[in-house]
Coordinates of C-alpha atoms (C1' of nucleotides) in Angstrom, one line a residue:
Chain A
X79 CA 18.5 3.3 36.1
X80 CA 15.7 5.2 37.7
X81 CA 12.2 4.2 38.2
X82 CA 12.5 0.4 37.6
X83 CA 11.5 -2.1 40.5
X84 CA 9.3 -5.1 41.5
X85 CA 6.1 -4.6 43.1
X86 CA 3.8 -7.5 44.2
X87 CA 5.5 -9.8 41.6
X88 CA 4.8 -7.2 38.7
X89 CA 7.3 -5.1 37.1
X90 CA 6.3 -1.3 37.6
X91 CA 7.7 1.4 35.3
X92 CA 7.8 4.6 37.2
X93 CA 7.7 8.1 35.8
X94 CA 10.6 9.0 33.5
X95 CA 12.2 12.5 33.2
X96 CA 11.3 14.6 30.4
X97 CA 14.4 13.7 28.4
X98 CA 13.8 10.1 29.1
X99 CA 10.1 10.3 28.0
X100 CA 11.2 11.9 24.6
X101 CA 13.6 9.2 24.3
X102 CA 10.8 6.6 24.5
X103 CA 8.9 8.5 22.0
X104 CA 11.7 8.1 19.5
X105 CA 12.1 4.4 20.4
X106 CA 8.4 3.8 19.6
X107 CA 8.6 5.9 16.3
X108 CA 11.7 3.5 15.4
X109 CA 9.8 0.3 16.4
X110 CA 6.8 1.5 14.3
X111 CA 9.1 2.2 11.3
X112 CA 10.4 -1.5 11.8
X113 CA 7.1 -3.0 11.9
X114 CA 5.6 -1.0 9.0
X115 CA 8.5 -1.9 6.7
X116 CA 8.2 -5.6 7.7
X117 CA 4.4 -6.0 7.8
X118 CA 3.0 -2.9 6.2
X119 CA 1.2 -0.3 8.0
X120 CA -2.4 -1.8 8.0
X121 CA -1.2 -5.2 9.3
X122 CA 0.8 -4.0 12.3
X123 CA -1.2 -3.6 15.6
X124 CA -0.4 -0.8 18.1
X125 CA 0.3 -3.9 20.3
X126 CA 3.2 -5.2 18.0
X127 CA 4.7 -1.8 17.8
X128 CA 4.8 -1.5 21.5
X129 CA 6.2 -4.8 22.1
X130 CA 8.8 -4.4 19.5
X131 CA 9.8 -1.2 21.4
X132 CA 9.9 -3.2 24.7
X133 CA 6.7 -1.5 26.2
X134 CA 2.9 -1.9 26.1
X135 CA 0.3 -0.1 24.4
X136 CA -0.1 2.3 27.4
X137 CA 3.0 4.0 26.1
X138 CA 1.8 4.3 22.7
X139 CA -1.7 5.7 23.7
X140 CA 0.2 8.1 26.1
X141 CA 2.4 9.5 23.4
X142 CA 0.1 9.4 20.4
X143 CA -3.6 9.7 20.0
X144 CA -4.1 6.7 17.8
X145 CA -2.3 4.8 15.0
X146 CA -2.9 7.7 12.5
X147 CA -1.4 10.1 14.9
X148 CA 1.7 8.0 15.3
X149 CA 2.0 7.5 11.5
X150 CA 1.8 11.4 11.0
X151 CA 4.7 11.9 13.7
X152 CA 6.7 9.3 12.0
X153 CA 6.4 11.1 8.7
X154 CA 7.3 14.6 10.2
X155 CA 10.5 13.1 11.6
X156 CA 11.8 13.5 8.0
X157 CA 11.5 16.3 5.4
X158 CA 10.4 15.3 1.8
X159 CA 13.4 14.9 -0.2
X160 CA 12.3 17.0 -3.3
X161 CA 12.1 20.1 -1.1
X162 CA 15.9 19.5 -0.4
X163 CA 16.2 19.1 -4.0
X164 CA 14.5 22.4 -4.6
X165 CA 16.6 23.9 -2.1
X166 CA 19.9 23.1 -3.6
X167 CA 18.6 24.7 -6.7
X168 CA 18.9 28.0 -5.1
X169 CA 22.6 28.5 -5.8
X170 CA 23.3 31.8 -7.5
X171 CA 26.7 30.7 -9.2
X172 CA 24.6 28.3 -11.1
X173 CA 22.5 30.8 -12.7
X174 CA 24.2 30.6 -16.1
X175 CA 24.2 26.6 -16.0
X176 CA 20.7 25.7 -15.3
X177 CA 21.3 22.1 -16.4
X178 CA 24.3 21.6 -14.2
X179 CA 22.0 23.1 -11.2
X180 CA 19.4 20.4 -12.1
X181 CA 22.1 17.8 -11.8
X182 CA 23.6 19.0 -8.5
X183 CA 19.9 19.2 -7.1
X184 CA 19.3 15.5 -8.2
X185 CA 22.4 14.5 -6.4
X186 CA 21.4 16.4 -3.3
X187 CA 18.2 14.6 -3.3
X188 CA 19.9 11.1 -3.7
X189 CA 22.5 11.8 -1.1
X190 CA 19.6 12.5 1.5
X191 CA 17.7 9.7 0.4
X192 CA 20.4 7.4 1.2
X193 CA 20.2 8.3 4.9
X194 CA 18.6 5.4 6.5
X195 CA 15.5 7.1 8.2
X196 CA 14.7 9.0 4.9
X197 CA 15.0 5.8 2.9
X198 CA 12.8 3.9 5.3
X199 CA 10.0 6.5 5.8
X200 CA 9.7 7.0 2.0
X201 CA 9.8 3.4 1.3
X202 CA 6.6 3.1 3.8
X203 CA 4.9 5.9 2.1
X204 CA 5.5 4.5 -1.5
X205 CA 5.3 0.8 -0.9
X206 CA 4.1 -0.3 2.5
X207 CA 0.8 1.9 3.3
X208 CA -2.5 2.1 1.7
X209 CA -4.7 5.4 2.1
X210 CA -5.1 5.4 5.8
X211 CA -6.9 7.8 8.0
X212 CA -6.5 11.3 7.0
X213 CA -3.2 10.4 5.1
X214 CA -3.6 9.8 1.4
X215 CA 0.0 8.7 0.2
X216 CA -1.0 9.1 -3.3
X217 CA -1.8 12.9 -3.0
X218 CA 1.5 13.4 -1.1
X219 CA 3.0 11.9 -4.1
X220 CA 1.2 13.9 -6.5
X221 CA 2.3 16.9 -4.7
X222 CA 6.0 15.8 -4.8
X223 CA 5.7 15.2 -8.3
X224 CA 4.2 18.6 -9.3
X225 CA 6.6 20.5 -7.1
X226 CA 9.5 18.7 -8.7
X227 CA 8.1 19.1 -12.2
X228 CA 7.5 22.9 -11.8
X229 CA 11.1 23.4 -10.7
X230 CA 12.4 21.4 -13.4
X231 CA 10.4 23.4 -15.9
X232 CA 11.7 26.6 -14.5
X233 CA 15.3 25.7 -15.0
X234 CA 14.8 23.8 -18.4
X235 CA 13.1 27.1 -19.6
X236 CA 16.4 29.0 -18.4
X237 CA 18.4 26.4 -20.3
X238 CA 16.3 27.0 -23.5
X239 CA 16.8 30.7 -23.2
X240 CA 20.3 30.3 -22.8
X241 CA 20.3 28.1 -26.0
X242 CA 21.7 25.1 -23.8
X243 CA 18.8 22.7 -24.7
X244 CA 18.5 20.9 -27.9
X245 CA 16.4 22.6 -30.5
X246 CA 14.1 19.6 -30.9
X247 CA 13.2 19.6 -27.2
X248 CA 10.8 22.1 -25.5
X249 CA 11.3 22.8 -21.9
X250 CA 7.8 21.3 -20.9
X251 CA 8.6 18.0 -22.5
X252 CA 12.2 18.1 -20.9
X253 CA 10.8 18.6 -17.6
X254 CA 8.2 15.8 -18.0
X255 CA 11.0 13.5 -19.1
X256 CA 13.3 14.2 -16.3
X257 CA 10.4 14.0 -13.7
X258 CA 9.1 10.7 -15.1
X259 CA 13.0 9.3 -14.8
X260 CA 13.5 10.6 -11.4
X261 CA 10.2 9.0 -10.2
X262 CA 11.1 5.7 -11.9
X263 CA 14.5 5.6 -10.2
X264 CA 13.1 6.8 -7.0
X265 CA 10.7 3.7 -6.9
X266 CA 13.1 1.4 -8.4
X267 CA 15.8 2.1 -5.8
X268 CA 13.3 2.1 -2.8
X269 CA 12.3 -1.6 -4.0
X270 CA 15.8 -2.9 -3.6
X271 CA 18.0 -0.3 -2.1
X272 CA 20.5 -3.1 -1.0
X273 CA 21.3 -3.8 -4.4
X274 CA 22.9 -0.6 -5.4
X275 CA 23.5 3.0 -4.5
X276 CA 21.1 5.6 -5.9
X277 CA 23.7 8.2 -5.5
X278 CA 26.1 6.5 -7.9
X279 CA 23.7 4.9 -10.4
X280 CA 21.4 7.7 -10.2
X281 CA 24.3 10.3 -10.8
X282 CA 25.3 8.4 -13.9
X283 CA 22.1 8.0 -15.5
X284 CA 20.9 11.6 -14.9
X285 CA 24.4 12.9 -16.0
X286 CA 24.1 11.1 -19.3
X287 CA 20.3 12.0 -19.9
X288 CA 21.2 15.8 -19.3
X289 CA 24.0 15.1 -21.8
X290 CA 21.6 13.9 -24.2
X291 CA 19.2 17.0 -23.7
X292 CA 22.1 19.3 -23.9
X293 CA 22.7 21.3 -27.1
X294 CA 26.1 20.5 -28.3
X295 CA 28.4 23.6 -28.6
Chain B
X200 CA -36.1 -14.3 -12.3
X201 CA -35.4 -17.7 -11.0
X202 CA -34.9 -18.8 -7.4
X203 CA -35.8 -15.6 -5.7
X204 CA -38.9 -15.6 -3.4
X205 CA -40.0 -15.1 0.4
X206 CA -39.9 -17.8 2.9
X207 CA -40.8 -17.0 6.7
X208 CA -40.1 -13.4 6.2
X209 CA -36.7 -14.1 5.1
X210 CA -35.3 -13.8 1.6
X211 CA -34.0 -17.1 0.3
X212 CA -31.7 -17.2 -2.7
X213 CA -31.8 -20.6 -4.4
X214 CA -29.5 -22.4 -6.4
X215 CA -28.2 -20.5 -9.6
X216 CA -27.5 -22.0 -13.1
X217 CA -23.9 -22.3 -13.8
X218 CA -23.8 -19.4 -16.0
X219 CA -25.5 -17.2 -13.1
X220 CA -23.1 -18.6 -10.7
X221 CA -20.1 -17.5 -12.9
X222 CA -21.7 -14.2 -13.3
X223 CA -21.8 -13.7 -9.4
X224 CA -18.2 -14.5 -9.2
X225 CA -17.3 -11.9 -11.8
X226 CA -19.6 -9.5 -9.8
X227 CA -17.6 -10.3 -6.8
X228 CA -14.4 -9.7 -8.2
X229 CA -15.8 -6.4 -9.8
X230 CA -17.0 -5.5 -6.2
X231 CA -13.7 -6.2 -4.8
X232 CA -11.8 -4.1 -7.2
X233 CA -14.2 -1.1 -6.4
X234 CA -13.6 -1.6 -2.6
X235 CA -9.9 -2.1 -2.8
X236 CA -9.3 0.9 -4.9
X237 CA -11.5 3.1 -2.6
X238 CA -10.4 1.9 0.7
X239 CA -7.2 -0.3 0.2
X240 CA -6.9 -4.0 0.3
X241 CA -6.2 -4.4 4.0
X242 CA -9.0 -2.0 5.0
X243 CA -11.7 -3.7 3.1
X244 CA -13.4 -6.8 4.8
X245 CA -14.9 -9.6 2.9
X246 CA -18.3 -8.2 4.2
X247 CA -18.0 -5.0 2.6
X248 CA -17.2 -6.6 -0.7
X249 CA -20.0 -8.9 -0.4
X250 CA -22.4 -6.1 0.3
X251 CA -21.4 -3.9 -2.4
X252 CA -22.0 -6.8 -4.6
X253 CA -25.4 -7.1 -3.1
X254 CA -24.7 -10.5 -1.4
X255 CA -23.4 -11.8 1.7
X256 CA -20.1 -13.4 2.9
X257 CA -21.5 -16.9 2.3
X258 CA -21.1 -16.1 -1.5
X259 CA -17.5 -15.0 -1.1
X260 CA -16.6 -18.1 0.9
X261 CA -18.3 -20.3 -1.7
X262 CA -16.4 -18.9 -4.6
X263 CA -13.1 -18.2 -2.8
X264 CA -11.0 -19.9 -0.1
X265 CA -10.3 -16.5 1.6
X266 CA -9.4 -13.1 0.8
X267 CA -5.8 -13.9 -0.5
X268 CA -7.4 -16.3 -2.9
X269 CA -9.8 -13.6 -4.1
X270 CA -7.1 -11.1 -4.5
X271 CA -5.3 -13.7 -6.7
X272 CA -8.3 -14.4 -8.8
X273 CA -8.5 -10.8 -9.4
X274 CA -5.0 -10.6 -10.5
X275 CA -5.5 -13.5 -12.7
X276 CA -8.3 -11.6 -14.6
X277 CA -5.6 -9.3 -16.4
X278 CA -2.2 -10.2 -17.9
X279 CA 0.8 -8.1 -17.0
X280 CA 1.1 -5.2 -19.5
X281 CA 4.8 -5.6 -19.9
X282 CA 4.2 -9.2 -21.3
X283 CA 2.3 -7.5 -24.0
X284 CA 4.9 -5.1 -24.6
X285 CA 7.4 -8.0 -24.8
X286 CA 4.9 -9.7 -27.2
X287 CA 4.7 -6.5 -29.6
X288 CA 8.5 -6.6 -29.8
X289 CA 8.4 -10.0 -31.8
X290 CA 7.9 -8.3 -35.3
X291 CA 10.2 -9.5 -37.9
X292 CA 9.6 -6.7 -39.8
X293 CA 11.2 -4.4 -37.3
X294 CA 14.5 -6.3 -37.1
X295 CA 16.3 -3.5 -38.7
X296 CA 14.6 -0.6 -36.8
X297 CA 14.9 -1.7 -33.1
X298 CA 14.3 1.6 -31.6
X299 CA 11.2 1.9 -33.6
X300 CA 10.1 -1.7 -32.2
X301 CA 10.6 -0.3 -28.7
X302 CA 8.5 2.7 -29.5
X303 CA 5.7 0.5 -30.9
X304 CA 6.3 -2.0 -27.9
X305 CA 5.6 1.0 -25.4
X306 CA 2.6 2.1 -27.5
X307 CA 1.1 -1.3 -27.2
X308 CA 1.6 -1.3 -23.6
X309 CA 0.0 2.0 -23.1
X310 CA -3.1 1.1 -24.9
X311 CA -3.6 -2.1 -22.8
X312 CA -3.0 -0.1 -19.7
X313 CA -6.2 2.3 -20.8
X314 CA -8.5 -0.6 -20.5
X315 CA -10.4 0.1 -17.3
X316 CA -9.7 -3.4 -15.9
X317 CA -6.1 -3.3 -16.6
X318 CA -5.8 0.1 -14.9
X319 CA -7.9 -0.7 -12.1
X320 CA -5.7 -3.9 -11.0
X321 CA -2.5 -2.5 -11.5
X322 CA -3.6 0.6 -9.7
X323 CA -4.4 -1.6 -6.7
X324 CA -1.2 -3.6 -7.1
X325 CA 0.9 -0.5 -7.2
X326 CA -0.8 1.9 -4.9
X327 CA -3.5 0.3 -2.9
X328 CA -2.2 -2.9 -1.4
X329 CA 0.7 -3.7 1.0
X330 CA 2.4 -7.1 1.1
X331 CA -0.5 -9.4 1.6
X332 CA -0.7 -13.2 2.3
X333 CA 1.6 -14.9 -0.1
X334 CA 1.4 -12.0 -2.7
X335 CA 4.3 -9.6 -2.5
X336 CA 3.6 -6.5 -4.8
X337 CA 7.0 -5.5 -4.6
X338 CA 8.6 -8.6 -6.0
X339 CA 6.0 -8.5 -8.8
X340 CA 7.2 -4.9 -9.6
X341 CA 10.7 -6.0 -9.6
X342 CA 10.0 -8.9 -12.0
X343 CA 8.3 -6.5 -14.3
X344 CA 11.1 -4.1 -14.1
X345 CA 13.7 -6.9 -14.8
X346 CA 11.5 -8.3 -17.7
X347 CA 11.3 -4.8 -19.3
X348 CA 15.0 -3.9 -18.8
X349 CA 16.3 -7.0 -20.3
X350 CA 14.0 -6.8 -23.3
X351 CA 15.0 -3.0 -23.6
X352 CA 18.8 -4.1 -23.6
X353 CA 18.5 -6.5 -26.2
X354 CA 17.0 -4.0 -28.3
X355 CA 19.2 -1.2 -27.6
X356 CA 22.0 -3.6 -28.2
X357 CA 20.9 -4.3 -31.6
X358 CA 20.5 -0.4 -32.1
X359 CA 24.0 -0.1 -31.0
X360 CA 25.3 -2.7 -33.5
X361 CA 23.3 -1.1 -36.3
X362 CA 24.9 2.1 -35.3
X363 CA 21.6 3.8 -34.4
X364 CA 22.4 4.6 -31.0
X365 CA 24.3 7.7 -30.2
X366 CA 28.0 7.1 -29.6
X367 CA 28.0 8.7 -26.2
X368 CA 25.2 6.1 -24.9
X369 CA 25.9 2.5 -24.2
X370 CA 23.1 0.1 -24.4
X371 CA 22.9 -0.8 -20.6
X372 CA 22.6 2.9 -19.8
X373 CA 20.1 3.5 -22.4
X374 CA 18.0 0.5 -21.5
X375 CA 18.4 1.8 -17.8
X376 CA 17.2 5.3 -18.6
X377 CA 14.2 4.1 -20.7
X378 CA 13.0 1.5 -17.9
X379 CA 13.2 4.3 -15.3
X380 CA 11.2 6.6 -17.5
X381 CA 8.5 4.0 -18.1
X382 CA 8.3 2.9 -14.6
X383 CA 7.7 6.8 -13.6
X384 CA 5.3 7.4 -16.3
X385 CA 3.4 4.3 -15.1
X386 CA 3.1 5.2 -11.4
X387 CA 2.5 8.7 -12.6
X388 CA -0.5 7.9 -14.7
X389 CA -1.9 5.6 -12.4
X390 CA -2.1 8.3 -9.6
X391 CA -4.2 10.4 -11.8
X392 CA -5.4 8.7 -15.1
X393 CA -8.4 11.1 -15.2
X394 CA -6.1 14.0 -16.0
X395 CA -4.6 12.6 -19.0
X396 CA -4.2 9.7 -21.5
X397 CA -0.9 7.7 -21.1
X398 CA -1.1 6.7 -24.6
X399 CA -1.0 10.3 -26.0
X400 CA 1.2 11.7 -23.6
X401 CA 3.6 8.5 -23.3
X402 CA 3.8 8.3 -27.0
X403 CA 5.1 11.9 -26.9
X404 CA 7.6 11.4 -24.3
X405 CA 8.9 8.2 -25.5
X406 CA 9.1 9.7 -29.0
X407 CA 11.2 12.7 -28.2
X408 CA 13.2 10.5 -25.8
X409 CA 14.2 7.9 -28.4
X410 CA 14.9 10.8 -30.8
X411 CA 17.4 12.2 -28.4
X412 CA 19.0 8.7 -28.0
X413 CA 19.0 8.1 -31.7
X414 CA 22.1 8.6 -33.8
X415 CA 21.6 11.3 -36.2
X416 CA 22.4 10.1 -39.7
Chain C
dT229 C1' 7.7 19.5 51.9
dT230 C1' 3.5 18.9 50.1
dT231 C1' 0.8 18.5 46.1
dT232 C1' 0.0 17.9 41.5
dT233 C1' 1.0 15.9 37.4
dT234 C1' 3.6 12.8 34.4
dA235 C1' 4.6 8.7 32.1
dC236 C1' 3.5 4.8 31.7
dA237 C1' 1.5 -0.6 32.9
dT238 C1' -2.5 -3.2 33.5
dT239 C1' -7.2 -4.4 32.9
dC240 C1' -11.8 -4.1 30.8
dA241 C1' -15.5 -3.7 27.5
dA242 C1' -17.0 -3.3 22.9
dA243 C1' -16.4 -3.8 18.2
dA244 C1' -15.1 -5.8 14.0
dG245 C1' -13.4 -9.5 11.5
dT246 C1' -12.7 -14.5 10.0
dG247 C1' -13.7 -19.4 9.3
dT248 C1' -17.0 -22.8 9.9
dA249 C1' -21.3 -25.2 10.2
dT250 C1' -25.8 -25.5 8.9
dG251 C1' -30.0 -25.1 6.1
dG252 C1' -32.6 -25.1 2.0
dA253 C1' -34.4 -24.7 -2.7
dT254 C1' -33.4 -25.9 -7.2
dA255 C1' -30.4 -26.9 -11.3
dA256 C1' -28.0 -30.6 -12.9
dC257 C1' -27.6 -35.2 -13.8
dG258 C1' -28.7 -40.1 -14.1
Chain D
dC289 C1' -38.6 -38.3 -12.3
dG290 C1' -36.0 -39.0 -8.4
dT291 C1' -31.5 -38.1 -6.4
dT292 C1' -27.8 -35.3 -5.5
dA293 C1' -24.6 -31.8 -5.7
dT294 C1' -24.7 -26.8 -6.1
dC295 C1' -25.1 -21.9 -4.8
dC296 C1' -25.7 -19.0 -1.5
dA297 C1' -28.0 -17.1 3.0
dT298 C1' -27.8 -17.4 8.0
dA299 C1' -26.0 -18.3 12.5
dC300 C1' -22.3 -19.2 15.7
dA301 C1' -17.7 -19.4 17.9
dC302 C1' -13.3 -17.5 18.1
dT303 C1' -9.7 -14.1 17.6
dT304 C1' -7.7 -9.6 17.2
dT305 C1' -7.8 -5.0 17.9
dT306 C1' -9.1 -0.7 19.7
dG307 C1' -10.2 2.8 23.2
dA308 C1' -10.8 4.2 27.5
dA309 C1' -10.6 3.5 32.5
dT310 C1' -7.9 2.8 36.4
dG311 C1' -3.5 2.3 39.2
dT312 C1' 0.8 4.2 40.6
dA313 C1' 5.4 5.8 41.8
dA314 C1' 8.3 9.3 40.7
dA315 C1' 9.3 13.9 38.6
dA316 C1' 8.0 18.6 38.9
dA317 C1' 5.7 22.3 40.6
dA318 C1' 4.2 25.1 44.4

DNA sequence: TTTTTTACATTCAAAAGTGTATGGATAACG
DNA sequence: CGTTATCCATACACTTTTGAATGTAAAAAA
């Protein structure tokens, strides 16, 4: 346990190695997640974060410029789930089955979301922070929505061309309906993730919805 | 202009009539809505609210116990939209057309939401406040979701009994899908209400979705 | 090895916000 | 018409939080 000893009755924490310093940075971000979820972003002070991590504000101000900088670092530890969702859509074997591609992309997104760190950070973004500093969670949500909707539109258009979409359903409307469903599921599950698995329930709902949208052969 | 004059170089505001006092209370609540939407609930001080209303904190502390009390009063100026939605479902002429009842209930909810005060307060609840005092917006959202879902389930069950629901779709799943859609639409529109009308777009999407769910005769 | 930089803890000053106490003119009431 | 309670502004004490300054022992560099 290097660098830990007493000096004049006061506990002195000496310099850490680079690896140790990086670890304390992660510890601080973990502690910030905890406090943000429990008390909200605005109502947790940097001192609360430092204490919960077993340190003082000195550590926080060394690793981060201020609270907004720490918040930004916390966000950058996770990638947005819908990017993964879009990634999974790039499967060449699904070119002839666009609705199946949408289904698998949703499943991929759900499974990413169930990882604790992803879930916690997105819960903070959606439910535990107001507009804060240079970070506007609403515009971030809007970006996610637009990305999702445009990707969905692309695949629903393919489905329409392949005559796999019900004739009464145009691709735009299909994409909007699906995007609203995904957003609703997302918000709902983040509010009470301990009650059910978004992977299981989401898969079931998305599956039946896609079946409703599909042109019966 | 009663009760307004100068005294020793300092502007003195004398006692108002009861009607005037009630008006300043409303003015304070309006100002609070403005500031909450612009800066978030946690990051607006009572002084900012008072200044934006053209008064001082004295007025705020006279009409409200503290910030949480003011927030609660702001919420009580609007009723929750899904209560109206449930209200509209109580139409006896629709007993034989439960899916149509659901559609009309959604329309009723949408039209209520487009009233500025409803929209603003719900926008604050969903997007501009963290858990605050004795008010937990997440549990309020959960209550709204559960109420909506149980009402939807009731009517989708009726539809199933009347053989108006597609056979591949059980009432529970139908209610969950519809509730996710409504929640997604709700969040989406509150994020950028200036871009479209939830009444028009919502009506269109809900209509096609219900058509997808309906058993073709 | 010597010097410099790092990785924090501690301390301090300043600002902001809250709650309360006080004052004061007048509307409301008897 | 006199009294009282009201409606709000002002002033004060207190707490909380922030950002910066300082100290320091060891890691890292020279």
